[in-house]
Each structure stands twice: as C-alpha cells, then as structure tokens.
XYZ file of C-alpha atoms in Angstrom:
332
model
C 30.053 129.869 41.331
C 33.288 128.007 40.701
C 34.725 125.458 43.041
C 36.780 126.640 45.968
C 40.453 126.822 45.032
C 39.764 126.799 41.276
C 41.311 130.245 40.862
C 44.830 129.845 39.568
C 47.407 131.433 41.864
C 50.015 133.844 40.540
C 53.383 132.143 40.119
C 56.755 133.710 40.834
C 57.786 133.005 37.247
C 54.930 135.188 36.029
C 55.519 137.921 38.605
C 59.311 138.152 38.296
C 61.931 139.221 40.811
C 61.106 142.909 40.750
C 57.378 142.289 40.807
C 57.871 140.226 43.964
C 59.990 142.916 45.598
C 57.421 145.597 44.757
C 54.809 143.561 46.616
C 56.959 142.740 49.649
C 59.099 145.805 50.334
C 56.252 148.230 51.163
C 55.046 145.806 53.846
C 58.533 145.533 55.341
C 58.783 149.322 55.500
C 55.663 149.803 57.631
C 56.025 151.163 61.197
C 59.812 151.315 61.286
C 61.502 152.191 64.564
C 63.832 155.183 64.972
C 66.853 152.881 64.808
C 66.163 152.296 61.086
C 67.523 155.306 59.203
C 66.958 153.780 55.748
C 65.058 150.537 55.228
C 64.551 148.182 52.258
C 64.894 149.479 48.724
C 68.504 150.646 48.398
C 71.737 148.706 47.937
C 72.020 148.526 51.726
C 70.147 149.565 54.856
C 71.202 152.279 57.294
C 70.725 151.518 60.980
C 71.498 153.540 64.071
C 73.728 151.851 66.650
C 74.047 154.118 69.679
C 75.490 157.380 68.284
C 76.773 156.018 64.969
C 75.088 155.040 61.693
C 75.978 151.620 60.284
C 75.410 150.222 56.789
C 74.043 146.675 56.558
C 73.812 144.498 53.450
C 73.640 140.858 52.404
C 74.110 138.956 49.168
C 73.919 135.333 48.048
C 75.767 133.279 45.447
C 74.148 129.991 44.396
C 75.764 127.269 42.320
C 74.018 126.858 38.983
C 72.566 130.376 39.182
C 75.530 132.672 39.853
C 78.468 130.377 39.254
C 79.684 126.946 38.218
C 82.698 125.386 39.851
C 84.285 124.537 36.512
C 84.286 128.227 35.559
C 86.778 129.360 38.163
C 88.761 128.531 41.258
C 87.702 128.468 44.879
C 89.806 131.607 45.343
C 87.810 133.360 42.634
C 84.529 132.494 44.305
C 85.739 133.540 47.763
C 86.865 136.893 46.376
C 83.590 137.458 44.562
C 81.404 136.483 47.534
C 82.893 139.319 49.552
C 83.289 141.731 46.619
C 79.577 141.807 45.791
C 78.786 142.807 49.377
C 81.498 145.452 49.514
C 80.107 146.840 46.260
C 76.768 147.384 48.001
C 78.563 149.323 50.739
C 80.341 151.426 48.110
C 77.025 152.269 46.456
C 75.945 153.945 49.708
C 78.739 156.549 49.645
C 81.645 157.072 52.014
C 81.469 153.785 53.931
C 84.216 151.886 55.729
C 83.713 148.078 55.774
C 83.967 146.592 59.269
C 82.693 143.059 60.001
C 80.455 140.336 58.588
C 79.106 136.807 58.941
C 78.958 134.046 56.336
C 76.390 131.265 55.935
C 77.292 128.349 53.672
C 75.242 125.506 52.247
C 77.685 122.791 51.188
C 77.147 119.425 49.448
C 78.874 116.630 51.396
C 80.994 115.595 48.403
C 82.592 119.057 48.000
C 86.413 118.819 47.962
C 87.916 120.327 51.097
C 90.695 121.900 49.016
C 88.106 123.917 47.074
C 86.631 125.275 50.311
C 90.070 126.086 51.715
C 90.849 128.057 48.576
C 87.470 129.801 48.852
C 88.419 131.168 52.258
C 91.876 132.145 51.022
C 90.285 134.257 48.302
C 87.838 135.828 50.726
C 90.546 136.524 53.305
C 92.832 138.206 50.774
C 90.175 140.741 49.760
C 89.061 141.155 53.380
C 92.583 142.116 54.440
C 92.791 144.640 51.597
C 89.717 146.445 52.948
C 90.265 145.783 56.681
C 87.128 143.676 56.809
C 86.790 140.942 59.411
C 84.685 137.794 59.158
C 83.437 137.167 62.702
C 81.105 134.167 62.389
C 78.401 132.401 60.415
C 76.825 129.011 59.865
C 77.323 125.888 57.731
C 74.685 123.369 56.664
C 74.444 120.465 54.258
C 72.826 121.482 50.962
C 72.092 120.085 47.508
C 74.188 122.793 45.840
C 76.978 125.076 46.969
C 75.540 128.313 48.373
C 77.204 131.241 50.129
C 75.346 134.107 51.795
C 77.418 136.864 53.351
C 76.127 139.726 55.477
C 78.421 142.738 55.775
C 78.456 145.755 58.063
C 80.091 149.099 57.401
C 80.521 152.426 59.147
C 79.352 155.699 57.614
C 82.265 158.137 57.452
C 80.840 160.874 55.268
C 78.035 161.676 52.820
C 75.513 158.898 52.162
C 74.112 158.107 48.704
C 70.546 156.895 48.149
C 68.666 155.797 45.042
C 65.927 158.378 45.450
C 67.720 161.712 45.048
C 67.834 162.217 41.262
C 66.177 165.359 39.899
C 65.285 166.471 36.385
C 68.329 168.100 34.818
C 70.869 165.986 36.684
C 73.608 164.300 34.707
C 73.781 160.491 34.531
C 77.269 159.097 35.100
C 79.077 155.781 35.554
C 82.489 154.682 36.806
C 84.976 152.387 35.065
C 83.953 150.394 32.007
C 80.824 148.373 31.274
C 80.146 144.980 29.707
C 83.444 143.322 30.644
C 81.988 140.839 33.141
C 79.190 139.867 30.746
C 81.847 139.068 28.150
C 83.756 137.051 30.745
C 80.628 135.038 31.475
C 80.091 134.437 27.760
C 83.666 133.204 27.446
C 83.143 130.732 30.288
C 79.889 129.454 28.830
C 81.294 128.977 25.345
C 84.599 127.527 26.506
C 86.279 129.025 23.456
C 90.064 129.388 23.110
C 91.298 132.540 24.832
C 92.515 135.327 22.620
C 94.258 138.680 23.280
C 92.517 140.666 26.016
C 90.258 137.860 27.182
C 92.189 137.396 30.437
C 91.076 140.897 31.428
C 87.429 140.066 30.677
C 87.581 136.849 32.694
C 89.173 138.656 35.621
C 86.406 141.267 35.568
C 83.862 138.447 35.827
C 85.589 136.343 38.476
C 87.220 139.045 40.579
C 85.213 142.277 40.494
C 86.681 145.267 42.295
C 84.380 146.926 44.834
C 84.579 150.669 44.161
C 84.929 151.751 47.799
C 87.825 154.135 47.179
C 86.082 155.680 44.192
C 82.848 156.081 46.170
C 84.732 157.970 48.852
C 86.277 160.301 46.281
C 82.846 160.940 44.785
C 81.470 161.720 48.237
C 84.317 164.104 49.040
C 84.057 165.835 45.653
C 80.323 166.385 46.178
C 77.339 166.853 43.926
C 76.145 163.221 43.777
C 72.352 163.086 44.077
C 71.656 159.326 43.784
C 73.668 156.140 43.345
C 73.575 152.348 43.093
C 75.908 149.676 41.749
C 75.573 148.008 38.347
C 75.339 144.427 39.620
C 72.136 143.859 37.622
C 73.469 145.618 34.545
C 73.670 149.286 33.624
C 70.247 149.538 31.964
C 68.508 147.820 34.870
C 70.346 150.092 37.308
C 69.190 153.236 35.527
C 65.634 151.889 35.507
C 65.769 151.212 39.264
C 67.236 154.637 39.948
C 64.547 156.327 37.870
C 61.751 154.463 39.619
C 63.151 155.231 43.077
C 63.566 158.926 42.246
C 60.333 159.319 40.267
C 62.136 160.495 37.117
C 62.948 159.365 33.587
C 66.349 159.071 31.961
C 67.928 159.437 28.555
C 70.918 157.122 28.061
C 73.507 158.041 25.432
C 74.556 154.588 24.302
C 77.413 155.856 22.141
C 78.977 157.389 25.269
C 79.063 154.195 27.358
C 82.630 153.470 28.527
C 83.982 150.334 26.844
C 87.365 148.755 27.515
C 89.742 148.053 24.603
C 89.561 144.345 25.536
C 85.779 144.246 25.198
C 85.779 146.227 21.972
C 88.340 143.889 20.427
C 86.578 140.693 21.539
C 82.940 141.675 21.019
C 83.095 144.092 18.083
C 79.629 145.466 17.362
C 78.162 143.533 20.303
C 80.227 145.564 22.767
C 77.590 148.274 23.151
C 74.823 145.763 23.864
C 76.962 144.043 26.507
C 77.761 147.415 28.072
C 74.104 148.421 28.072
C 72.502 145.330 29.629
C 75.326 143.040 30.797
C 75.513 142.503 34.558
C 78.117 141.939 37.278
C 80.490 144.788 36.474
C 79.852 146.264 39.950
C 80.520 149.797 38.798
C 78.755 152.813 40.321
C 75.824 154.284 38.381
C 74.941 157.712 39.731
C 73.469 161.121 39.063
C 74.919 164.522 39.884
C 74.008 168.188 39.813
C 74.977 169.823 36.484
C 77.271 172.350 38.178
C 79.354 169.504 39.681
C 79.873 167.439 36.539
C 83.142 169.113 35.587
C 84.978 168.330 38.793
C 83.506 164.809 38.964
C 84.635 164.068 35.405
C 88.089 165.400 36.284
C 88.530 162.486 38.722
C 89.430 160.362 35.696
C 87.286 157.293 36.372
C 83.885 158.818 35.627
C 82.003 159.404 32.386
C 78.767 161.260 31.633
C 76.422 158.869 29.811
C 73.058 160.604 29.829
C 70.710 162.931 31.636
C 67.678 162.811 33.915
C 64.399 163.848 32.292
C 60.760 164.263 33.426
C 59.051 160.980 34.400
C 56.557 161.112 31.533
C 59.440 160.707 29.081
C 60.356 157.363 30.636
C 63.629 155.589 29.974
C 65.145 155.798 26.504
C 68.350 154.706 24.797
C 69.799 157.118 22.234
C 72.577 156.162 19.839
C 74.088 159.120 17.986
C 70.831 161.041 18.270
C 68.527 158.184 17.273
C 66.418 155.860 19.482
C 67.900 152.385 19.950
C 66.142 149.175 20.869
C 67.385 147.667 24.134
C 68.234 143.926 24.213
C 66.384 141.701 26.723
C 67.501 142.073 30.330
C 68.143 139.036 32.570
C 65.753 138.591 35.487
C 65.630 135.891 38.138
C 62.606 133.522 38.036
C 61.748 134.395 34.428
C 62.668 131.564 32.102
C-alpha cells in the first residue's frame, strides 16, 4: 500500500472551469425550497418574492483577467461592470432591471479619479435602464476587482437554456466577433485604422440586449436562450448540453460587421465563431416562428438543432470546419 496522501489531487487547471461547475452545481441544486423557481445553471436564477418572480445574477471583473487599466478608461470599466450583469438579465427574457449591490476590491494606490470615473460610467448606464445601485462593500485588495449583483423583475415570458428541441432553428442577435477584435487591438497596441473605433467600443462598452430580449419574448417562439459572453461556439455548446441536443452551426451565415470584416479579413469568421464578450443573445426557436423573428431586423438564423448523437458541428458552405481553440478560465 502507498503512503497516506501519496495520491495526487486533481487540480483546477486540469479540471477546467466547466468541469468544476459540473461537479458543484448539482450539489447546490439539491433540496431547493419553493422560493427557488430556477436555480444554478442558467444566466441568472429565478426566485419568488411574495407574489412576484425576481431574476438574480452576479458577475465579476478582475484586473489582469478581464481588463487592464491601460486598455480603457474608468468610465469604460464602470459601464462594462453593469452591462455584463444586465446582459444576464436580458438572456432570461422579458426582464426589467431594478436594483443591485457592488463589492469592490481596490489596491490602496489606485487613483481616486479613476474610481470616480468608474462610478460615472456605471451611473450613466444605470440611468439608461432605470437601475439603482443600493449598496455594497469595499475592501483592500492586491488587484482591482468588481463584483456586481443585480436584481430584475419578470414582466413576461422567461427564457431558459434547457428548452431547445430537435428541429428548432438556431439564431443570434447583432454581430459576432467585434469585441474579440477590440481585445486584440488593445493587446497589440497597433495604430488604429478605419472601423477600429467601432471594434474597441464593442469591447469596452457592450450593449445589454434588454430591449431586444423583450421584443423576442413578445414575438414568441423562443425555446431556449443565453448570452454570448463566453463566445458564440461555447454558448451553443452550453445550450446543447442543457437541452440534451446537438447543433449544426452554419459558419458562413454568422453575422459579421463591416468593421470586423475589413480589419480581420479571413480571420473574421474565426473571431465570430469563438470570440467572447459580444454579449449578444444566442437562442433557439420553433421553425414556424422563424419568419416573424427574422423580420425584427436584428436576428439571423445561423444553424439548426439536431439529435444529441450528432453532437456539435461547424459547417462552412456545406463542408465540416475545424473550430479554433476556445478560451477557458484556469486552463493555461
């Protein structure tokens, strides 16, 4: 017999973010009370407060992981800190943002002006969506960290990740890959050319698709939804796993902005496929509803839902395409 403790423990780097979540979430979902309408596993939770259903979500931005101060202004970061939470609310359907609390870890040497601008950026977006910051906490930290928890009120139909069925259409809002290009521009620090201002704005100041989510909910036919914060390909994979289905992605149909196409050229499709932080809505819909959803003007059909045994595949003009590596926390 080997010595006690000789067995090497599994590291988080080996397990990965999604491996960790797959181990933890089932335990958190055990023996839920009636006040929990929808627990862990979607973009946000649904909880019952008296006679109403509220949507609850939280997100964190960490310096060195999600942002660097030299990449943008305090206003940019304040905007984005709230935007990523509002995007989670949008992914749940017809939701009205209400209130939230913010926790901040702040190095002592942080310029006060940067923090003041952070709150200006957050406040501007909050006013646009009638969201109120009602409290939080601040602590000293080795790197700048913001964690915001947001609450919203359900007004209409709710979207989940688990409703896709074989035969449904796969759709996405807006354009894809812009934020990934913006991040690449910041990392390379290359001279800005035509159209790059749009790409940088998409990275620094994403637009939560709350209004679009409401229009989708009112139009009807949506069977499952999540946002594309982790990239389109990752989002489709998550949706398929939650719904127990496979998906065929038509890469040549992915919506690409003129700015991205001009800057990235042939790389545009790869950025659209796996690039993260666009915060668009990735969703599925019944075939009979696709026409009126497409008529909204901000939606495009980019694939279809297939039986689970067919898995997830990328098709480019009728031929299988290899998918570039996808970013994952804790790996590398």
